[in-house]
Short mmCIF file of C-alpha atoms and ligand atoms in Angstrom, two decimals:
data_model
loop_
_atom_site.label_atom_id
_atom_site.label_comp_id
_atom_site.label_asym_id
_atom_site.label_seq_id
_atom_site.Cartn_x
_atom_site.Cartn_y
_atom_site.Cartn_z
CA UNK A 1084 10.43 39.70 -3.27
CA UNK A 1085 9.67 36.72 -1.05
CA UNK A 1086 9.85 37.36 2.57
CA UNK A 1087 10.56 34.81 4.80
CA UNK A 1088 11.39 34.03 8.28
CA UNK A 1089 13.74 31.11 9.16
CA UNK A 1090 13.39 29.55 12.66
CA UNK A 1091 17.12 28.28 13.65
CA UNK A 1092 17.62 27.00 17.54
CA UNK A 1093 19.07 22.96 17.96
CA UNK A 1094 22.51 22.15 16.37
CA UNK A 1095 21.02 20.35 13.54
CA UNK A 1096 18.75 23.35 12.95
CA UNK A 1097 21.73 25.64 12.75
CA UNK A 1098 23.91 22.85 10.13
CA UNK A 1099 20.43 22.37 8.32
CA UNK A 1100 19.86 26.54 7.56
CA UNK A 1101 23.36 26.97 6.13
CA UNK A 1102 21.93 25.07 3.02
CA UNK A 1103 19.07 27.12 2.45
CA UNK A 1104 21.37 29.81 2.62
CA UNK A 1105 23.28 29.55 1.00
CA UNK A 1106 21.29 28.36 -2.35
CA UNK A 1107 19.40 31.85 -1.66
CA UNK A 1108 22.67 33.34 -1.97
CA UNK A 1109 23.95 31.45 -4.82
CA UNK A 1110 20.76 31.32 -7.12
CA UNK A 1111 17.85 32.73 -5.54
CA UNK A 1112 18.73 36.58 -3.94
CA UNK A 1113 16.61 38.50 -6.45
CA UNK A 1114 13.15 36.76 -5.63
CA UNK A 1115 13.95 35.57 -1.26
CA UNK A 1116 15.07 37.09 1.31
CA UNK A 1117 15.69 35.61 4.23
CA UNK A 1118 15.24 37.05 7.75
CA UNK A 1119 16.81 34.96 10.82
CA UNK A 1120 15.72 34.04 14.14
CA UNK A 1121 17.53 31.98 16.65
CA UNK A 1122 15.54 30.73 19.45
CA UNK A 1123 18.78 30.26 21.75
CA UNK A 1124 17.64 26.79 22.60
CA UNK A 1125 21.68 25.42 22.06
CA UNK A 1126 23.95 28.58 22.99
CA UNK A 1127 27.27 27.29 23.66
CA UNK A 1128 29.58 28.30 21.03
CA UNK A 1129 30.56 24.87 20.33
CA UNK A 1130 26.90 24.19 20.07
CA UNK A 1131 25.80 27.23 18.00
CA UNK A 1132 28.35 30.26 16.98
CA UNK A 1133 30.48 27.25 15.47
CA UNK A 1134 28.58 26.69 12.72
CA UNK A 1135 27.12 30.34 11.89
CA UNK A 1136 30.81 31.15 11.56
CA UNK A 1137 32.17 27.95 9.88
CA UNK A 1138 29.28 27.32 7.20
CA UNK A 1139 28.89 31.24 6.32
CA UNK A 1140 25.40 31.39 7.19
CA UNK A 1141 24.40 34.60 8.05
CA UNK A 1142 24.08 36.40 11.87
CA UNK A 1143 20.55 35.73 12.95
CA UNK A 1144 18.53 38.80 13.04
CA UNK A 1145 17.07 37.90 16.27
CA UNK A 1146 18.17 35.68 18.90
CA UNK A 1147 15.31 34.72 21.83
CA UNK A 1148 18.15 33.62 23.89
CA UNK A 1149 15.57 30.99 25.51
CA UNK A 1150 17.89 28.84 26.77
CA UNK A 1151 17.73 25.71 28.24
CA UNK A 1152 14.40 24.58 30.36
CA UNK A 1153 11.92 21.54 30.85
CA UNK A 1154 9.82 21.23 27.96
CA UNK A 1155 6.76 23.89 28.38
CA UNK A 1156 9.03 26.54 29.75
CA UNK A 1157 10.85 26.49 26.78
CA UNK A 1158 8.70 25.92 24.02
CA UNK A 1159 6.11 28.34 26.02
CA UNK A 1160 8.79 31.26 25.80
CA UNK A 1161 10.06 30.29 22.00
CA UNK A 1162 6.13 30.84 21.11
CA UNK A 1163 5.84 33.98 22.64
CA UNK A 1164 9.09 34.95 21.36
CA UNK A 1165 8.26 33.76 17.67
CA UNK A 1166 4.90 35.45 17.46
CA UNK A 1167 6.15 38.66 18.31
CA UNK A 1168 8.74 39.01 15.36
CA UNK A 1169 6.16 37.09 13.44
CA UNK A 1170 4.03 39.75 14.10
CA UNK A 1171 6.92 42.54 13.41
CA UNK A 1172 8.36 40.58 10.16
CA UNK A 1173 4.53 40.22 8.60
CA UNK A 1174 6.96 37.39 6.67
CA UNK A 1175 5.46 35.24 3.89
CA UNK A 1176 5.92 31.80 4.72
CA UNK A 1177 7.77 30.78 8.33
CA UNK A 1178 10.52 28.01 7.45
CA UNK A 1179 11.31 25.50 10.33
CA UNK A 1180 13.58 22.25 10.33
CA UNK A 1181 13.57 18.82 11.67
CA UNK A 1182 11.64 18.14 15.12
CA UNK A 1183 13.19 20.14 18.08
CA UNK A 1184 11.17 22.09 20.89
CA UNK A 1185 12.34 25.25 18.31
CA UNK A 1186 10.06 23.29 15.38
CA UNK A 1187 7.38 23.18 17.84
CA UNK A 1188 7.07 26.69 19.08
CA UNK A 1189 7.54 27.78 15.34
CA UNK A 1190 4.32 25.73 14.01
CA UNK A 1191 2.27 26.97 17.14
CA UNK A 1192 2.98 30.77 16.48
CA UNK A 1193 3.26 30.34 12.68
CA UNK A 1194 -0.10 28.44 12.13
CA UNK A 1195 -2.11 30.49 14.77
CA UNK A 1196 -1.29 33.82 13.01
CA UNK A 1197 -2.01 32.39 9.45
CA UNK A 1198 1.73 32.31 8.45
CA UNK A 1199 2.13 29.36 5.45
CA UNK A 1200 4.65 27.04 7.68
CA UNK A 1201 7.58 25.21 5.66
CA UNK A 1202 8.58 22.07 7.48
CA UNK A 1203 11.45 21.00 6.27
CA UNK A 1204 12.31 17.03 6.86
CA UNK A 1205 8.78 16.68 7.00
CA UNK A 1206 6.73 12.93 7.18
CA UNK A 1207 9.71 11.12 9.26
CA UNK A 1208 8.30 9.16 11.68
CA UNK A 1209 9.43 6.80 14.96
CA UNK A 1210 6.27 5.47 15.85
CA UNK A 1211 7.56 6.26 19.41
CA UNK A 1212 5.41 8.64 20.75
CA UNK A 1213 7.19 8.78 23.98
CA UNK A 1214 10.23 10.48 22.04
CA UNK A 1215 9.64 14.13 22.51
CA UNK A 1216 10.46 14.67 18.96
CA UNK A 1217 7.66 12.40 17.73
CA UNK A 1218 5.45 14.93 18.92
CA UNK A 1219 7.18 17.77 17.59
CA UNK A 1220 7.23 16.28 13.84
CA UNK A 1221 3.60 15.40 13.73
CA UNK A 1222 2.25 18.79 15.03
CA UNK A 1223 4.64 20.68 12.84
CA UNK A 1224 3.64 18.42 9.74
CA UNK A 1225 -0.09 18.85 10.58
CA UNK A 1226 0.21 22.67 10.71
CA UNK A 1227 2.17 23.13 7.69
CA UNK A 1228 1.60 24.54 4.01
CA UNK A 1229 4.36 23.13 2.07
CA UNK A 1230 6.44 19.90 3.72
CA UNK A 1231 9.56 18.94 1.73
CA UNK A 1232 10.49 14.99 3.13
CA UNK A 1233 13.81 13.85 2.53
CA UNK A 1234 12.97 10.29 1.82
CA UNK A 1235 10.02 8.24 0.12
CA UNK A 1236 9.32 6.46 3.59
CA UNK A 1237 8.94 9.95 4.97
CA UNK A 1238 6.60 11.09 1.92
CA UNK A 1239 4.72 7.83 2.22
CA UNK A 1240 4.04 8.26 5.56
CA UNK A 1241 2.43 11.74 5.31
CA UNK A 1242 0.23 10.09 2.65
CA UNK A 1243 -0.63 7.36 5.18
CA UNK A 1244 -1.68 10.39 7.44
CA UNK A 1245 -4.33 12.00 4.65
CA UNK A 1246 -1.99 14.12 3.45
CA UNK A 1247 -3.35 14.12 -0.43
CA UNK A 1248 -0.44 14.19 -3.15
CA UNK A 1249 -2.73 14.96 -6.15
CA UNK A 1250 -3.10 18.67 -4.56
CA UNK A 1251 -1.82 21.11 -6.72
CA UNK A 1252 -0.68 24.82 -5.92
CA UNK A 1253 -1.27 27.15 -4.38
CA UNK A 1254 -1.28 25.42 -1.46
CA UNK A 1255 -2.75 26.32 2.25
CA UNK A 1256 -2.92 25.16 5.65
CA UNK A 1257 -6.29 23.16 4.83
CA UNK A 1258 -4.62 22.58 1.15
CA UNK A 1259 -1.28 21.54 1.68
CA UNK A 1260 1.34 20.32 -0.30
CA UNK A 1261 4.05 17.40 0.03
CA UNK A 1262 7.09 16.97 -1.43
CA UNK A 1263 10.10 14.60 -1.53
CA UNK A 1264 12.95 16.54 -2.06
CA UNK A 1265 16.20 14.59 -0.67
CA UNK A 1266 18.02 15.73 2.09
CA UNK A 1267 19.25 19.20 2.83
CA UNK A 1268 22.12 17.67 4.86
CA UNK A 1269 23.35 15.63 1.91
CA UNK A 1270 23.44 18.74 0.34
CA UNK A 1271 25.74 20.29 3.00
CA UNK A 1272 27.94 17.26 3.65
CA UNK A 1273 28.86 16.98 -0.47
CA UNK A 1274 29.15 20.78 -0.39
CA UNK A 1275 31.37 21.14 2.97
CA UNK A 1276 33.53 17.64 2.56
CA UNK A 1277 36.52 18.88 -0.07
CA UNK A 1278 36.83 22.35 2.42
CA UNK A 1279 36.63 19.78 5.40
CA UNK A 1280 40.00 18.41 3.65
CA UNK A 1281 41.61 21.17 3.25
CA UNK A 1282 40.83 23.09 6.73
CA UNK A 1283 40.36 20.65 9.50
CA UNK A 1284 43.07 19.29 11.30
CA UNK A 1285 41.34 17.20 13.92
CA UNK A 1286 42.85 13.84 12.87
CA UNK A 1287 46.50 15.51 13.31
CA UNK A 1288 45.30 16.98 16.38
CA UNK A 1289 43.60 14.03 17.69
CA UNK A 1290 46.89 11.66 16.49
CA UNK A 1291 44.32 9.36 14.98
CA UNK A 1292 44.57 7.19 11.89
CA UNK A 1293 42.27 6.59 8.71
CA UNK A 1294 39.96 3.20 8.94
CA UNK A 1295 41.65 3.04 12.91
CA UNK A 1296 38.83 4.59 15.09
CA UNK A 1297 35.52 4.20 15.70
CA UNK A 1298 32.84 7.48 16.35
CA UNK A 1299 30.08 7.80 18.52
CA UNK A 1300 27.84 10.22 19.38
CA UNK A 1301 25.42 9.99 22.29
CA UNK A 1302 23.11 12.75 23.38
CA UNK A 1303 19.09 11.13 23.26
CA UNK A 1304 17.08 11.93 26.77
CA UNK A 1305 16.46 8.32 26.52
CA UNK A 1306 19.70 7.56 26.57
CA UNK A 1307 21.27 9.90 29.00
CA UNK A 1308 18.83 10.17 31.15
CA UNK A 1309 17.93 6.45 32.07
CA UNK A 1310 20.86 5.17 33.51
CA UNK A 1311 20.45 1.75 32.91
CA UNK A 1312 20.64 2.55 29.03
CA UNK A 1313 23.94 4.86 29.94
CA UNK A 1314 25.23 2.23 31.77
CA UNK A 1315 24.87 -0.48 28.88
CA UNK A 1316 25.78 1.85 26.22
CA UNK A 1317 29.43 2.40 28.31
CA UNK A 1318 29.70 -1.28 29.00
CA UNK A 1319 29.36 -1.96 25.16
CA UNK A 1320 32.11 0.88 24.29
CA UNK A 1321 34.13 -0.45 27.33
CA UNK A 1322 33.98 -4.22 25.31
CA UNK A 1323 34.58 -2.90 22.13
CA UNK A 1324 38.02 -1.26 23.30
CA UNK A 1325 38.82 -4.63 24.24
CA UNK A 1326 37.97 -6.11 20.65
CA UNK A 1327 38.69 -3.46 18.29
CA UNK A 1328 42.71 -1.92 17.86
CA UNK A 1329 42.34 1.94 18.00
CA UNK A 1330 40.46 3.95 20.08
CA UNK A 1331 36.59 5.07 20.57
CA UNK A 1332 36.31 9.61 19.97
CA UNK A 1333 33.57 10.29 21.54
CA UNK A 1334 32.99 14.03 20.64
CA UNK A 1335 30.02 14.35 23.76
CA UNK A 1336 27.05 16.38 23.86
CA UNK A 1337 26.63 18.45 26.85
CA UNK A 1338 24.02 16.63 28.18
CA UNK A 1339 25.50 13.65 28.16
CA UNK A 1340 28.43 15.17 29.77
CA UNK A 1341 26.92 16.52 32.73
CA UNK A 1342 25.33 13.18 33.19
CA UNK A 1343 28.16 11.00 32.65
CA UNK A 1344 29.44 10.98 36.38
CA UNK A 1345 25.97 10.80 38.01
CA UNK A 1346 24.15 7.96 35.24
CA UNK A 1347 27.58 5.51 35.67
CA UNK A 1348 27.91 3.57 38.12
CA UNK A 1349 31.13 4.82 40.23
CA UNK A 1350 32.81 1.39 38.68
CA UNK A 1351 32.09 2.22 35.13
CA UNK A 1352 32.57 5.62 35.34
CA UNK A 1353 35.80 5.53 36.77
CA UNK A 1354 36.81 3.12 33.92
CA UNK A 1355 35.63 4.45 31.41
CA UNK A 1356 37.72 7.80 32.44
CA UNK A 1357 40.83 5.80 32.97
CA UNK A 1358 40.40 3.71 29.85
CA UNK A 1359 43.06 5.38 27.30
CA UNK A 1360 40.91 4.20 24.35
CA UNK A 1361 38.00 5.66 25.23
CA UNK A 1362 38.83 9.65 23.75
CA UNK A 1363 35.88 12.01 25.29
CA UNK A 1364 35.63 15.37 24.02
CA UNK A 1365 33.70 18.22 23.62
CA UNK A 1366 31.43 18.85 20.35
CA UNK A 1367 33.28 19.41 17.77
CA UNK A 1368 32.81 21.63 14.54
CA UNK A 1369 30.86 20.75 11.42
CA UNK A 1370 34.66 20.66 9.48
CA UNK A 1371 35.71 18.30 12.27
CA UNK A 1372 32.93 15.65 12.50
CA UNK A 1373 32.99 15.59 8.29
CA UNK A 1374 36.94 14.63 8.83
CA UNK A 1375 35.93 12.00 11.72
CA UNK A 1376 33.06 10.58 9.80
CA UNK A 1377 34.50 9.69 7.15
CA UNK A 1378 37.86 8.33 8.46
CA UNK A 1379 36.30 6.59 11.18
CA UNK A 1380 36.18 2.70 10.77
CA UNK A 1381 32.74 2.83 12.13
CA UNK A 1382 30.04 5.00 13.70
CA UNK A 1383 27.87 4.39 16.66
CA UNK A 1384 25.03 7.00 17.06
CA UNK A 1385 21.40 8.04 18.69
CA UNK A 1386 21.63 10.66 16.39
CA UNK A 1387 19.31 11.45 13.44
CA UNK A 1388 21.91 13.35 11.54
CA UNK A 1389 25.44 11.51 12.46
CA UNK A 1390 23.01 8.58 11.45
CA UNK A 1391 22.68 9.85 7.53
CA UNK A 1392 26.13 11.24 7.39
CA UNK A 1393 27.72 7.85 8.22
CA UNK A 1394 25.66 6.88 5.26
CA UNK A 1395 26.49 9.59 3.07
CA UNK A 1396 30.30 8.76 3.78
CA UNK A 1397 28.97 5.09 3.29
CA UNK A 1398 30.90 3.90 6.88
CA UNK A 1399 28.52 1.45 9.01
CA UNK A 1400 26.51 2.46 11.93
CA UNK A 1401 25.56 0.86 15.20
CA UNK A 1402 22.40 2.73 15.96
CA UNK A 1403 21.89 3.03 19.85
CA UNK A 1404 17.87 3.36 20.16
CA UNK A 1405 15.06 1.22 19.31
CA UNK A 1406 14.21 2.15 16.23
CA UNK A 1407 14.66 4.48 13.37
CA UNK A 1408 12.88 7.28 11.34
CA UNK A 1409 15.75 6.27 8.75
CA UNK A 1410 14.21 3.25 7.74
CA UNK A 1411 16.45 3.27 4.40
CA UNK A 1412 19.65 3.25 6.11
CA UNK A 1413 18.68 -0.31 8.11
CA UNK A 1414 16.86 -1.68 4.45
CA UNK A 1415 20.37 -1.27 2.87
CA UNK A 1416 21.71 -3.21 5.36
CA UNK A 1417 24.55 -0.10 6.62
CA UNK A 1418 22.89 0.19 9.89
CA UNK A 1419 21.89 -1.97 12.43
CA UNK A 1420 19.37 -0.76 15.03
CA UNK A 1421 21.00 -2.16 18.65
CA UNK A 1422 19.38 0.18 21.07
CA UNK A 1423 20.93 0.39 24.50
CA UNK A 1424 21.39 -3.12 24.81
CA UNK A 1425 24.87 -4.18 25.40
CA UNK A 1426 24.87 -7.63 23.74
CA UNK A 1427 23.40 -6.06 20.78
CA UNK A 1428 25.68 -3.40 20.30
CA UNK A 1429 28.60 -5.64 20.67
CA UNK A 1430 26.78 -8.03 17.91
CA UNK A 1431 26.41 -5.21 15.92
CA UNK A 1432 29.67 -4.08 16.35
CA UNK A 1433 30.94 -7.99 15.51
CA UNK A 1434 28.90 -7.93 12.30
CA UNK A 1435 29.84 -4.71 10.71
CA UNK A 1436 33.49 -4.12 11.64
CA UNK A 1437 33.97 -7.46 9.07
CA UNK A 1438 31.21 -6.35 6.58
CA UNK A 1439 32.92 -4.73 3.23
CA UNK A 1440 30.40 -5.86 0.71
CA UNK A 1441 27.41 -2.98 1.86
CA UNK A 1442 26.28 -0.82 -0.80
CA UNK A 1443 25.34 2.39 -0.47
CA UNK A 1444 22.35 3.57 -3.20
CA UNK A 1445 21.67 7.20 -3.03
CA UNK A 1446 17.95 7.37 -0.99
CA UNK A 1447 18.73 10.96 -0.03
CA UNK A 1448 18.74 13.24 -3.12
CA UNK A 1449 21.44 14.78 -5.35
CA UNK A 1450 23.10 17.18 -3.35
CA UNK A 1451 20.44 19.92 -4.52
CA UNK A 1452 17.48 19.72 -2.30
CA UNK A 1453 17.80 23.39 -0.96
CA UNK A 1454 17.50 24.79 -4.67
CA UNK A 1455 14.19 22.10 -5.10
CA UNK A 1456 12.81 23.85 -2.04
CA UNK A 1457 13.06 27.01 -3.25
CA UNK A 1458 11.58 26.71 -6.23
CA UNK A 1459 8.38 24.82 -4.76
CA UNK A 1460 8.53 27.91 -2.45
CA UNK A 1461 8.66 30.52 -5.22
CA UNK A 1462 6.05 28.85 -7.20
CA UNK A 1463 3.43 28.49 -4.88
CA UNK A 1464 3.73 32.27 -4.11
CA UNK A 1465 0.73 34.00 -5.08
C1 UD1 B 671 17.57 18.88 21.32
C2 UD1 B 671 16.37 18.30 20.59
C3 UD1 B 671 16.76 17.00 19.94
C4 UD1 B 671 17.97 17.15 19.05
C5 UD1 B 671 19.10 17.82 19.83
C6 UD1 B 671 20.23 18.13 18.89
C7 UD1 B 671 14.23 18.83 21.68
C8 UD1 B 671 13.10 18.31 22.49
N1 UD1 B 671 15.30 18.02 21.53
O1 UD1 B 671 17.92 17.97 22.35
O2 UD1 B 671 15.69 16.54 19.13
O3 UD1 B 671 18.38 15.91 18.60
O4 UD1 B 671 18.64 19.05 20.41
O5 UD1 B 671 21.42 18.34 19.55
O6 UD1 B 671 14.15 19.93 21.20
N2 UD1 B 671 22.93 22.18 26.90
C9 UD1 B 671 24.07 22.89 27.15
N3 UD1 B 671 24.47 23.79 26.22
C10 UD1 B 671 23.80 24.05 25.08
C11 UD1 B 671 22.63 23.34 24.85
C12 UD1 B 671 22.20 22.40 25.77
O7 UD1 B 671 24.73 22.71 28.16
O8 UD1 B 671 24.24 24.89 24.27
C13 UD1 B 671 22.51 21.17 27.89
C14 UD1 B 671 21.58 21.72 28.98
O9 UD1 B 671 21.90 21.09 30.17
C15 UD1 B 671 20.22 21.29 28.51
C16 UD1 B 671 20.51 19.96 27.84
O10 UD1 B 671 21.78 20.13 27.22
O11 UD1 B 671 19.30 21.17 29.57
C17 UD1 B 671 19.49 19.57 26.80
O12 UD1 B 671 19.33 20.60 25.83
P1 UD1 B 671 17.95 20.72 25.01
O13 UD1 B 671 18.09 21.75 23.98
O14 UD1 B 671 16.79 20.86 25.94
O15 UD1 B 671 17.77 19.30 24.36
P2 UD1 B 671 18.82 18.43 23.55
O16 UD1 B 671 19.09 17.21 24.33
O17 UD1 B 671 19.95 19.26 23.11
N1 UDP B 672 27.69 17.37 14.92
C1 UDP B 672 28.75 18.27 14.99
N2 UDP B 672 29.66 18.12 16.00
C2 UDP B 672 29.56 17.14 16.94
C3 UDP B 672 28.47 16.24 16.85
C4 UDP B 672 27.55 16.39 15.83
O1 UDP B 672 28.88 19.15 14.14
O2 UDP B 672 30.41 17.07 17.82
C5 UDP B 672 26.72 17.54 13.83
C6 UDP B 672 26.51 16.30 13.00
O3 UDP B 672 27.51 16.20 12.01
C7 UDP B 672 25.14 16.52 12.42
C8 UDP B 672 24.44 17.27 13.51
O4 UDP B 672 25.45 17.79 14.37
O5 UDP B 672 25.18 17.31 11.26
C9 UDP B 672 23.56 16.35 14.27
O6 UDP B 672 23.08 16.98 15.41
P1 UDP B 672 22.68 16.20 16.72
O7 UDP B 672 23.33 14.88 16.77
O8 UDP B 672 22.93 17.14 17.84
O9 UDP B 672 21.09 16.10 16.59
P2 UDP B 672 20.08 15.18 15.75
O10 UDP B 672 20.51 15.12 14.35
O11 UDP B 672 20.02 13.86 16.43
O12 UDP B 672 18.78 15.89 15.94
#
């Protein structure tokens, strides 16, 4: 039996995990078993509980309970934290996802005690080194054994850093292998969209209408904590009410809500609030944003994942920052990178909301990455 320990902490973490999950579960409880630690770093229940509950993945074994903190306190405490069930566990490989302060603090611990580290949605890349994230992927990917990329521009780029595909198993830290895999997420959002149907009721309870709203999400430090960038994000959504028929849901982050009434100007912020188009509300469940995504005329997102789900649910997206580690999405022409500049949002906006020719080929997978990961895993066990 294959022991190993799954690092959960960010929101995306927690939506990525239930995959994994639940493909052990399904096809692979005889040979893994998983053990679970949460680092705390999201803890509201909206943020966290939500989705343990909603996507069946199982209680976390541990939970750090790190909380929230400027970078080195947290990720300082997560390592400590991580090595000491690391050293408890004595697990066989150390799975971490995407490229939050959680991924960080697992590759430190991990790699120092000779752990194999999976990085799952390894190779994605920025090239915007001031994102804290940027950091986060490259010094998980360059302490891993096994990374599984989601795309070919993510494999490619871990080639372009030496990574050398003609390695075969078993793999090692000095060794290691790459994969592309496709995208655990697609595998969650075709899994979770026909329950979505059946059990959410957040367009009913929302009064909105198919094809009638538009999403966004917000919650990038960039973006929230710059006001200038608030500021001309708001002023684009405040133009767009003006243009487009039904209203903007804006299911907020909190970090972007404790920020919204201190970044605005007292103006825009006391627009914005007034403005019965403009539909803020609190994070909503995985169910819910499935429903919203794809019934929403169009999406408008810093997010990495409400960036491929748009795509999955092939509905444009305005991306609000500078650039992209989802190259593919822009390529296909379903995205259109507009960072935090008004005018280009509003262009953006212009372009799209007409646009009913895009196609939408399938760059992230079949639906079945988690089970490909597993049996990379299982094979290169020695
Ligand atoms: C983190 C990740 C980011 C990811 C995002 C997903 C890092 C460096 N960033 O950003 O890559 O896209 O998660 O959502 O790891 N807060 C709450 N309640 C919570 C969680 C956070 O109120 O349950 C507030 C706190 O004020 C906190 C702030 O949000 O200070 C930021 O949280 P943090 O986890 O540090 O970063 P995120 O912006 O969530
Ligand atoms: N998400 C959610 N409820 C919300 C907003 C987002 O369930 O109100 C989901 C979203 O569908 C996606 C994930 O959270 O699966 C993305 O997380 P987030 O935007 O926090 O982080 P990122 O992907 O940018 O790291």
């Amino acid at each position: 039996m294959i022991r190993i320990l799954t690092v959960i902490g960010a929101r995306p973490q927690i939506i990525k995990a239930a995959a994994l999950s639940r493909a052990i579960r399904n096809h692979f409880k005889r040979d893994i078993n998983e053990v679970i630690l949460h680092t705390g770093q999201h803890y509201d229940r909206n943020m966290s509980q939500v989705f343990i509950e909603e996507m069946a993945i199982p209680e976390p074994d541990y939970n750090l309970e790190v909380g929230s903190g400027i970078h080195g306190v947290q990720t300082g405490k997560m390592i400590m934290g991580i090595e000491e069930v690391l050293l408890r566990e004595k697990p066989d490989y150390l799975v971490l996802y995407g490229d939050t302060n959680s991924t960080l603090a697992g590759a430190v611990a991990g790699s120092k005690l000779h752990v194999p580290v999976v990085h799952i949605e390894a190779g994605l890349r920025s090239f915007n080194k001031k994102m804290p994230e940027e950091i986060n992927r490259i010094a998980c990917d360059h302490s891993s054994t096994l990374l599984f990329s989601p795309t070919m521009t993510g494999y490619h780029n871990l080639v372009r850093e030496g990574f050398d595909p003609t390695l075969k198993p078993p793999f090692s830290i000095d060794r290691p292998g790459i994969y592309h895999c496709g995208d655990v997420m697609y595998d969650n959002s075709l899994y979770f969209a026909s329950i979505a149907r059946e059990r959410s009721n957040i367009l009913e309870k929302l009064g909105l209408v198919k094809n009638e709203f538009i999403l966004g999400t917000i919650h990038r430090d960039n973006n929230t904590d710059i006001p200038e960038r608030l500021n001309s994000i708001f002023k684009a959504i405040m133009e767009i009410t003006e243009i487009f028929m039904g209203p903007v849901v804006l299911p907020l982050h909190p970090r972007t809500f404790k920020v919204l009434k201190k970044g605005l100007s007292n103006k825009l912020y006391s627009d914005v609030v007034n403005n019965s188009k403009i539909r803020i509300i609190d994070p909503v469940s995985f169910l819910d944003i499935i429903i919203l995504e794809k019934n929403a005329k169009l999406i408008m997102t810093d997010s990495g994942g409400v960036q491929k789900e748009a795509y999955f649910f092939k509905k444009p997206g305005i991306i609000l920052r500078s650039e992209t580690e989802w190259k593919e999405i822009v390529d296909a022409g379903a995205g259109i990178v507009a960072d935090a500049t008004t005018s280009k949002i509003i262009d953006a906006f212009m372009e799209l909301v007409e646009k009913d020719n895009i196609e939408y080929p399938e760059i992230f997978g079949d639906g079945h990455a988690s089970e490909f990961i597993l049996k990379k895993i299982i094979e290169n066990y020695v």
